[in-house]
Amino acid sequence: MTTPEMQRSMANAIRFLSADAVEAAGSGHPGLPMGAADIATVLFTRFLTFDPKQPAWPDRDRFVLSAGHGSMLLYSALYLLGYDDIDLEEIRRFRQLGARTAGHPEYGHAAGIETTTGPLGQGLANAVGMALAERAMNARFGDDIVDHTTYALVGDGCLMEGISQEALSLAGHLKLNKLIVLWDDNGITIDGKVSLSDSTDQAARFAASGWNTLACDGHDQEAIAASIETARASDRPTLIACRTTIGYGAPGKAGTSRVHGSPLGTEELAAARKALGWEYGPFEVPAAILDKWRLVGLRSSARRKEWEKRFATVDGEIRGEFLRRVRGDLPSGVGQAIHRWKRQLNAERPRIATRKASELALEIINAIVPETLGGSADLTGSNNTRTSQMEAIAPGDYAGRFIHYGIREHAMAAVMNGIALHGGFIPYSGTFLVFSDYCRAAMRLSALMGQRVIYVMTHDSIGLGEDGPTHQPVEHLAALRAIPQMQVFRPADAVEAVECWELALQSRHAPSVLALSRQDLPTLRLDQHDENYSARGAYEISPASGEAEVTIFATGSEVEIAFAAQAELESEGVLTRVVSVPCFELFEAQSPEYRHVILGDGTTLSIAIEAGIRQGWDRLIGRDGIFVGMSGFGASGPAPALYEHFGITAAAVVEAVKARRGA
Amino acid sequence: MTTPEMQRSMANAIRFLSADAVEAAGSGHPGLPMGAADIATVLFTRFLTFDPKQPAWPDRDRFVLSAGHGSMLLYSALYLLGYDDIDLEEIRRFRQLGARTAGHPEYGHAAGIETTTGPLGQGLANAVGMALAERAMNARFGDDIVDHTTYALVGDGCLMEGISQEALSLAGHLKLNKLIVLWDDNGITIDGKVSLSDSTDQAARFAASGWNTLACDGHDQEAIAASIETARASDRPTLIACRTTIGYGAPGKAGTSRVHGSPLGTEELAAARKALGWEYGPFEVPAAILDKWRLVGLRSSARRKEWEKRFATVDGEIRGEFLRRVRGDLPSGVGQAIHRWKRQLNAERPRIATRKASELALEIINAIVPETLGGSADLTGSNNTRTSQMEAIAPGDYAGRFIHYGIREHAMAAVMNGIALHGGFIPYSGTFLVFSDYCRAAMRLSALMGQRVIYVMTHDSIGLGEDGPTHQPVEHLAALRAIPQMQVFRPADAVEAVECWELALQSRHAPSVLALSRQDLPTLRLDQHDENYSARGAYEISPASGEAEVTIFATGSEVEIAFAAQAELESEGVLTRVVSVPCFELFEAQSPEYRHVILGDGTTLSIAIEAGIRQGWDRLIGRDGIFVGMSGFGASGPAPALYEHFGITAAAVVEAVKARRGA
């Protein structure tokens, strides 16, 4: 075979492995792998730096298949390149329960899958996060240790999603020139032609946000290579519009939406084999072609070995610090500093908002933990996420530790996913809790991927006051607690705030939300203990004066109300304890015995106070428990007037308890 | 005063009413009203067609303050123009509990507030929906009855949000030339200069999606007027970049972020009065200036009277139909057609997916209800939302009844809000249930505004199979049930599917979600009744053979499993009933007596089956009830294998019941 013939055959190997796997599964998406096979072949064989045998090598290039439905493209490439996790058996088991080759690429299923994709647009924003993390790590550790490129393959769907605009405008602003986005420009979506629903000039849109833009024939491997070469030399991020035919090679269906998301069918698949001159059986890749792919894998690993050599010459302390950060271990000293801070809080008993308490905790943490990378979606002064150590990252200058994400909540969350996936940083950033709705699709992926991403969500109730119901979260605590593997913290005071921060930092394989008050709150945790009580999820913060008849459960700003109600009830002879519940998820994970101690045996009256909806609380207080909180949207007015108006007061609690006991 | 002096004074009236109100409230956003006062003055006094005394006149122009934090701009204008709802007392009560002048404009609080804004970007997308509804109503009723323009005032924040891209690209594609967007281009966000976080050339971005773009000095009223004139003549939607100074007139703070979201302070406010030559006291508008504003209101109403004359000459049947649609009444015959369909279903007992059942119900509904406006976010064939009556709306051709929203879930939801707010249509549209996460911020506003928007969310569980956890909703039923005033329906079969559709259509002041299966389900409701059982929220769909010892609650596709478990338990002598729960919210609204009948007295064993998380179910089955469902994310594999893998089977239910009864 001539070189061009071999290159075409290498691409055809992707095409037919993909189409065969979809055919065997009886479902899946052959259109993208067949259409983008040439792009992937050029990228993987000529540009991408990686090592199939050391896939976690930190200075590898990153490849994000943002159009995740084309998962077989990635699986085929990983198999062809010789990644151990994806063998031919895995390709055959595509979309079967327990296979590494899930319907969409799932982070953690196999090495080489850099992020979970499928929900459109997310991968593009993840890639922005990875490219940003790369530059930020480079600014700290230098070219010898960190110098790689992030590539993303996106489809029309990724580009139609709003998150694409947020992500690309941030990348353009920050001049992330080591980000190269390859657009599988096939003009087809599920419903038919893109022109059914969109007429955007995508290149012009990217250019409007400072991108370098190129276009090429996505089936001309030399043209693709030339474009990537040009992109690599750019001082700006680059979009390469690769004009492709979806389902390239399938004579009856190529170029139509019929090839997007269904198997080709026996006949069409046979016709495609004939059309492309692929004379091999299902899942068969001739040795000559497979060898050529495997050689790429071997060759690519040479770069890794050079890096190892360079790395070995680096100062030991720097080397150690780099590896610690890549591993995700916290530096020593965090625990002690937090203990000291808790003791100081116990002595000083400040009355401050928990968003302020979070800032004070961060002042201590950020001084010891250099890998935190803070930010805010244009609410820096309100979220209190920027501490004295933090200079802002700016276009071309990545030494800072704070990101002005702009009014881009969704991309902020997805970019943080990319930063966490890249490694070397613990990203955290803020917005108002109510705007978690904008972030939600990306937050779900933080949880699904088990990434240590920390969401600082301030103004966590009607306590934000006058901005009114559009800005007052009501259902958001419940809605976030609903996400599996997401830890939702709502600290009651400055002591719990720092404890929750400690837990969020220690949580290496789960994201966290910190829901924080706008309004000032007293220090309520007065007993001096090094133990992190918040780790229990719920604990008795204020015991009854004897055998409790009433248990009041509360979180965050409502624990203060619980204390006031307790005082009133105790003064009237009703023995009452208060349980603070900073984290439902951690409480759910406690032993049955501990849970029983906290929840009681059913003879005490249970009452919960939270300035949100009841949903989820029945699990703690039972169907017959009393709930004092919200049953609908909030209103605009001063916070104290709102608490009064919605009946979230100590008096209301006392009254409800008395009414029930009288009944 | 010369005319230009008077025009400036009219703008200053907005400036100082706004600044005074923010000052009195002690919180709020003076920057936008002061900066955009000239824009608003030109728009309201020279272009906007409306009638302050008949604010609901259907052919009025629509004005959307997308930058909702600048609410005082709108309140000031409404007061000055003579809208009855906003008097000076309301202006003085800005941001106080119970005032119509909430922190952000709240739909329903006062006439003239066309939509609720505050969450950024939503208003822009609402405006796109209004402009689309206008063209679609025009296509049906002609220029004499429907011919108005939609204006939106947007800020930098609106344009940075991803939803802006989705909305503007849809508007550009559809050539909605009666949409004019005025951008308050002040270069300032909360964190500081826009250049801290963005360098997008917004005009170029809009142009890339087919918009006409103009720019002008936003403090030069003649220039603003000339731009709007040009925009009105365009065959495309228009963006007018109005360069403004935020907080215009405040000598020490104008042009900085300090004037964005805080009162000016006594000194700065006095200095602003001096700088702009405003010699009047707080809340004082001299009679000459107020008269001039009020005259605008009177003059504008003349257009309404001309319309009334034209409308009176229209054919009576058309007139009646127009008014019915504007009122939002359903046409007659819907109920009877649904009864007939239910009888047919009872006879035929089809085994079909509920998404297919929804399509069949829509075939009947859409034939009788001409105001439904269907759509899908590029999943038309999967959501089954397009029926035989529905041609697609296309650029320049608005006679169709189906919208290809493209891969723009968020804008789809917000555009539907705009369509519903405009009136004349009942919008519904589809995506996969898991992607409700993308829509969520707009869905919350459907609920907050009480709009009849219907979300058709298919592929509602792990039952979607091979696409895997990114596409399998797990927490979404709980998360949507959490939104106040949102009705979440999950029908079990074709009978419940049409009943839920009937309820969604009848729900004039609340949005609905229909969660529908991908997989086929049997017809389970076999007793022939015209009553809509689903309206009870929960009902006994299959009684026990005697006094029930066990109650199985289930929704949607899991009701079939409940039936199988019931059969097995009854065969073993355990008397078991099945309760179908198509809508939690409607069940919550039933009488205590009915709820008691359904929930039981605590002596029967309660078990719930739902292929989602437990959250929310404790309210029905109690803390000690058995739950068979999901406790984490799904997986990729064939649906039956997944149900088996996650233990959501009749056998698992039977086993759990026996274990508990044995215990």
Coordinates of C-alpha atoms in Angstrom, one line a residue, chain A residues 148-501:
Chain A
H148 CA 0.8 19.8 26.2
T149 CA -2.2 20.5 24.0
T150 CA -5.9 19.9 24.4
Y151 CA -7.9 18.7 21.4
A152 CA -11.7 18.5 21.3
L153 CA -13.8 17.0 18.6
V154 CA -17.2 18.7 18.6
G155 CA -20.4 18.2 16.6
D156 CA -23.1 20.5 15.4
G157 CA -25.0 19.7 18.6
C158 CA -22.2 20.8 20.8
L159 CA -22.0 24.1 19.0
M160 CA -25.8 24.8 19.1
E161 CA -25.8 24.4 22.9
G162 CA -25.5 27.6 24.8
I163 CA -22.7 26.3 27.0
S164 CA -20.6 26.4 23.8
Q165 CA -20.8 30.2 23.7
E166 CA -19.9 30.5 27.4
A167 CA -16.9 28.2 27.0
L168 CA -15.6 29.5 23.8
S169 CA -15.9 33.1 24.8
L170 CA -13.9 32.4 28.0
A171 CA -11.3 30.5 26.1
G172 CA -11.0 33.2 23.5
H173 CA -10.7 35.9 26.2
L174 CA -8.0 34.0 28.1
K175 CA -6.1 33.3 24.8
L176 CA -5.8 29.6 25.5
N177 CA -3.8 28.9 22.4
K178 CA -3.1 25.3 23.3
L179 CA -6.7 24.5 22.7
I180 CA -7.6 23.1 19.3
V181 CA -11.2 22.3 18.5
L182 CA -12.0 20.1 15.6
W183 CA -15.5 20.5 14.3
D184 CA -17.1 17.6 12.6
D185 CA -18.9 19.9 10.2
N186 CA -21.3 17.5 8.6
G187 CA -24.4 19.6 8.5
I188 CA -26.7 16.9 9.9
T189 CA -28.5 16.6 13.2
I190 CA -31.0 14.0 14.4
D191 CA -34.0 15.9 12.9
G192 CA -32.3 16.3 9.5
K193 CA -30.2 19.0 8.1
V194 CA -28.8 21.6 10.4
S195 CA -30.4 24.2 8.2
L196 CA -33.8 23.1 9.6
S197 CA -33.0 24.9 12.8
D198 CA -29.8 26.9 12.5
S199 CA -28.0 29.2 10.0
T200 CA -25.1 30.3 12.2
D201 CA -21.7 31.0 10.6
Q202 CA -19.8 29.2 13.3
A203 CA -16.4 30.3 12.3
A204 CA -17.6 33.9 12.4
R205 CA -19.0 33.3 15.9
F206 CA -15.7 31.9 17.2
A207 CA -13.8 34.7 15.5
A208 CA -16.0 37.2 17.3
S209 CA -14.6 35.9 20.6
G210 CA -11.0 36.0 19.5
W211 CA -10.5 32.6 18.0
N212 CA -8.3 31.6 15.2
T213 CA -10.5 29.8 12.7
L214 CA -9.6 27.4 9.9
A215 CA -11.5 25.2 7.5
C216 CA -10.6 22.1 5.6
D217 CA -11.9 19.0 3.9
G218 CA -12.4 16.6 6.7
H219 CA -11.7 13.6 4.4
D220 CA -8.4 15.0 3.1
Q221 CA -5.9 13.8 5.7
E222 CA -3.1 16.1 4.4
A223 CA -5.5 19.1 4.6
I224 CA -6.4 18.2 8.2
A225 CA -2.8 17.8 9.1
A226 CA -1.9 21.2 7.6
S227 CA -4.7 22.8 9.6
I228 CA -3.6 21.3 12.8
E229 CA 0.0 22.4 12.1
T230 CA -1.3 26.0 11.6
A231 CA -3.4 25.8 14.7
R232 CA -0.5 24.6 16.8
A233 CA 1.4 27.8 15.8
S234 CA -1.4 30.2 16.7
D235 CA -1.4 32.6 19.6
R236 CA -5.1 32.0 20.1
P237 CA -7.3 29.0 20.5
T238 CA -8.3 27.5 17.1
L239 CA -11.4 26.2 15.6
I240 CA -10.9 23.9 12.6
A241 CA -14.1 23.4 10.6
C242 CA -13.6 20.0 9.0
R243 CA -16.3 19.5 6.4
T244 CA -17.3 15.9 6.5
T245 CA -19.9 13.5 5.3
I246 CA -21.7 11.9 8.2
G247 CA -21.6 8.1 7.8
Y248 CA -18.9 8.5 5.1
G249 CA -18.7 5.3 3.0
A250 CA -22.3 4.1 3.5
P251 CA -23.5 4.5 0.0
G252 CA -27.3 4.6 0.7
K253 CA -27.3 6.6 4.0
A254 CA -24.2 8.8 4.1
G255 CA -24.9 12.5 4.4
T256 CA -28.3 11.9 6.0
S257 CA -29.7 11.8 9.5
R258 CA -30.6 8.1 9.0
V259 CA -26.9 7.2 9.6
H260 CA -26.7 9.3 12.8
G261 CA -28.1 7.1 15.5
S262 CA -29.0 3.7 14.2
P263 CA -27.1 0.6 13.0
L264 CA -26.5 0.7 9.2
G265 CA -28.2 -2.7 8.7
T266 CA -26.7 -5.7 7.1
E267 CA -27.1 -4.6 3.5
E268 CA -25.9 -1.1 3.9
L269 CA -22.9 -2.2 6.0
A270 CA -22.0 -4.7 3.3
A271 CA -22.4 -2.0 0.7
A272 CA -20.1 0.3 2.7
R273 CA -17.5 -2.4 2.8
K274 CA -17.7 -2.6 -0.9
A275 CA -17.7 1.1 -1.5
L276 CA -14.5 1.6 0.6
G277 CA -12.8 -1.6 -0.5
W278 CA -12.8 -3.0 3.0
E279 CA -12.6 -6.7 2.3
Y280 CA -12.4 -7.9 5.9
G281 CA -15.0 -9.5 8.1
P282 CA -16.7 -8.0 11.1
F283 CA -14.2 -6.7 13.8
E284 CA -11.3 -7.8 11.6
V285 CA -8.4 -5.5 11.2
P286 CA -5.6 -6.9 9.0
A287 CA -2.3 -7.2 10.7
A288 CA -0.6 -4.7 8.4
I289 CA -3.0 -2.0 9.4
L290 CA -3.2 -2.9 13.0
D291 CA 0.6 -3.0 13.2
K292 CA 0.8 0.5 11.7
W293 CA -1.6 1.7 14.4
R294 CA 0.3 0.0 17.2
L295 CA 3.5 1.5 15.9
V296 CA 2.0 4.9 16.5
G297 CA 1.3 4.0 20.0
L298 CA 4.9 2.8 20.5
R299 CA 6.3 5.9 18.8
S300 CA 4.2 8.2 20.8
S301 CA 5.5 6.8 24.0
A302 CA 9.0 8.0 23.2
R303 CA 7.8 11.5 24.1
R304 CA 6.8 10.3 27.5
K305 CA 10.3 8.8 28.0
E306 CA 12.0 12.1 27.1
W307 CA 9.7 13.8 29.6
E308 CA 10.7 11.3 32.3
K309 CA 14.4 12.1 31.6
R310 CA 13.7 15.8 31.9
F311 CA 11.6 15.3 35.0
A312 CA 14.3 13.3 36.7
T313 CA 16.6 16.3 36.5
V314 CA 14.2 18.6 38.2
D315 CA 14.7 19.7 41.8
G316 CA 13.4 17.0 44.2
E317 CA 11.2 19.3 46.1
I318 CA 9.5 20.6 43.0
R319 CA 9.2 17.1 41.7
G320 CA 7.6 16.0 44.9
E321 CA 5.2 18.9 44.9
F322 CA 4.2 18.3 41.3
L323 CA 3.5 14.6 41.9
R324 CA 1.6 15.4 45.1
R325 CA -0.6 17.7 43.2
V326 CA -1.1 15.3 40.3
R327 CA -2.0 12.5 42.8
G328 CA -4.5 14.9 44.4
D329 CA -3.1 14.5 47.9
L330 CA -3.6 17.5 50.2
P331 CA -0.4 19.0 51.7
S332 CA 0.3 18.4 55.3
G333 CA -0.8 20.9 57.9
V334 CA -4.4 21.5 56.8
G335 CA -5.9 19.6 59.7
Q336 CA -3.8 21.4 62.3
A337 CA -4.6 24.8 60.9
I338 CA -8.3 24.0 60.9
H339 CA -8.1 22.9 64.5
R340 CA -6.4 26.1 65.5
W341 CA -9.0 28.1 63.6
K342 CA -11.9 26.3 65.3
R343 CA -10.4 27.0 68.7
Q344 CA -10.1 30.6 67.8
L345 CA -13.7 30.7 66.6
N346 CA -14.8 29.1 69.9
A347 CA -13.0 31.9 71.7
E348 CA -14.2 34.7 69.6
R349 CA -17.7 33.6 68.7
P350 CA -18.1 35.9 65.7
R351 CA -21.5 36.8 64.3
I352 CA -21.0 36.6 60.6
A353 CA -22.6 35.3 57.5
T354 CA -21.5 31.7 56.6
R355 CA -20.4 33.1 53.2
K356 CA -18.0 35.3 55.2
A357 CA -17.1 32.4 57.4
S358 CA -16.3 30.5 54.2
E359 CA -14.0 33.3 53.2
L360 CA -12.2 33.2 56.5
A361 CA -11.8 29.5 56.2
L362 CA -10.5 29.9 52.7
E363 CA -7.9 32.4 53.9
I364 CA -6.4 29.7 56.0
I365 CA -6.8 26.9 53.5
N366 CA -5.5 28.8 50.5
A367 CA -2.4 29.8 52.5
I368 CA -1.6 26.1 52.9
V369 CA -3.1 24.5 49.9
P370 CA -1.6 26.1 46.7
E371 CA -3.7 23.9 44.4
T372 CA -7.0 25.6 45.1
L373 CA -8.1 27.6 42.0
G374 CA -10.9 29.9 43.0
G375 CA -13.5 31.8 41.0
S376 CA -16.9 33.4 40.7
A377 CA -19.5 33.9 38.0
D378 CA -19.2 37.7 38.4
L379 CA -20.3 37.7 42.0
T380 CA -16.8 37.8 43.6
G381 CA -17.7 40.2 46.3
S382 CA -20.9 38.4 47.2
N383 CA -19.6 34.8 47.0
N384 CA -16.5 35.8 49.1
T385 CA -14.4 33.3 47.1
R386 CA -11.4 35.5 46.5
T387 CA -8.8 35.5 49.3
S388 CA -5.8 37.6 49.9
Q389 CA -3.4 35.1 48.2
M390 CA -5.3 35.2 44.9
E391 CA -4.3 37.2 41.9
A392 CA -6.6 36.8 38.9
I393 CA -5.7 34.8 35.9
A394 CA -5.6 37.1 32.9
P395 CA -5.2 36.6 29.1
G396 CA -1.7 35.2 28.6
D397 CA -0.9 35.3 32.3
Y398 CA -1.8 32.1 34.1
A399 CA 0.1 32.5 37.3
G400 CA -3.0 33.7 39.2
R401 CA -5.2 31.6 41.4
F402 CA -8.6 33.2 40.7
I403 CA -10.8 33.0 37.7
H404 CA -13.3 35.7 36.7
Y405 CA -15.6 33.2 35.0
G406 CA -18.0 36.0 33.9
I407 CA -21.7 35.6 33.8
R408 CA -21.3 32.0 32.6
E409 CA -22.5 29.7 35.4
H410 CA -22.9 26.6 33.2
A411 CA -19.5 26.8 31.6
M412 CA -18.0 27.6 35.0
A413 CA -19.2 24.3 36.3
A414 CA -18.1 22.4 33.2
V415 CA -14.7 24.2 33.1
M416 CA -14.2 23.2 36.7
N417 CA -14.9 19.6 35.7
G418 CA -12.2 19.9 33.1
I419 CA -9.7 21.5 35.6
A420 CA -10.3 18.7 38.1
L421 CA -10.0 16.0 35.4
H422 CA -6.8 17.5 34.2
G423 CA -5.3 17.3 37.7
G424 CA -3.0 19.5 39.7
F425 CA -5.8 21.8 41.0
I426 CA -8.8 21.7 43.3
P427 CA -11.3 24.0 41.5
Y428 CA -13.9 25.9 43.5
S429 CA -16.1 28.7 42.4
G430 CA -19.2 30.6 43.4
T431 CA -22.6 31.9 42.3
F432 CA -25.9 32.4 44.1
L433 CA -27.5 29.1 45.1
V434 CA -30.6 29.7 42.9
F435 CA -28.3 29.8 39.9
S436 CA -27.3 26.2 40.5
D437 CA -30.1 25.7 38.0
Y438 CA -27.9 27.1 35.3
C439 CA -25.0 24.8 36.3
R440 CA -27.0 21.7 36.9
A441 CA -26.2 19.7 33.8
A442 CA -22.5 20.1 34.5
M443 CA -22.8 19.5 38.2
R444 CA -24.4 16.2 37.5
L445 CA -21.3 15.3 35.5
S446 CA -19.1 16.3 38.4
A447 CA -21.0 13.7 40.5
L448 CA -21.1 11.1 37.8
M449 CA -17.4 11.4 37.2
G450 CA -16.6 11.6 40.9
Q451 CA -14.6 14.8 40.6
R452 CA -13.5 17.0 43.5
V453 CA -15.2 20.2 42.3
I454 CA -16.5 22.5 45.0
Y455 CA -19.5 24.7 44.4
V456 CA -19.7 27.8 46.7
M457 CA -23.4 28.7 46.5
T458 CA -24.2 31.7 48.6
H459 CA -27.4 33.6 49.3
D460 CA -28.9 30.3 50.1
S461 CA -32.5 31.1 51.0
I462 CA -35.2 33.9 51.4
G463 CA -32.6 35.3 53.7
L464 CA -31.2 37.1 50.7
G465 CA -34.1 39.4 50.9
E466 CA -35.1 42.1 48.5
D467 CA -34.0 40.5 45.2
G468 CA -37.1 38.5 45.5
P469 CA -38.3 35.1 44.3
T470 CA -36.1 34.8 41.1
H471 CA -33.1 35.0 43.4
Q472 CA -34.3 33.0 46.4
P473 CA -33.7 29.3 46.3
V474 CA -36.5 27.3 47.7
E475 CA -36.3 23.9 46.0
H476 CA -32.6 23.9 45.4
L477 CA -31.3 22.2 48.5
A478 CA -33.7 19.3 47.8
A479 CA -32.8 19.3 44.1
L480 CA -29.1 19.2 44.7
R481 CA -29.4 16.6 47.5
A482 CA -31.2 14.5 44.8
I483 CA -28.1 14.2 42.7
P484 CA -26.3 10.9 43.5
Q485 CA -22.8 11.3 44.8
M486 CA -23.1 15.0 45.4
Q487 CA -22.4 16.2 48.9
V488 CA -24.5 19.2 49.9
F489 CA -23.3 21.0 52.9
R490 CA -25.3 23.7 54.7
P491 CA -23.2 24.9 57.7
A492 CA -24.9 26.6 60.6
D493 CA -22.1 28.8 61.7
A494 CA -18.4 29.6 61.2
V495 CA -17.3 26.4 63.0
E496 CA -19.4 24.2 60.7
A497 CA -18.3 26.3 57.7
V498 CA -14.7 25.4 58.2
E499 CA -15.6 21.8 58.9
C500 CA -17.6 21.5 55.7
W501 CA -14.7 23.0 53.8

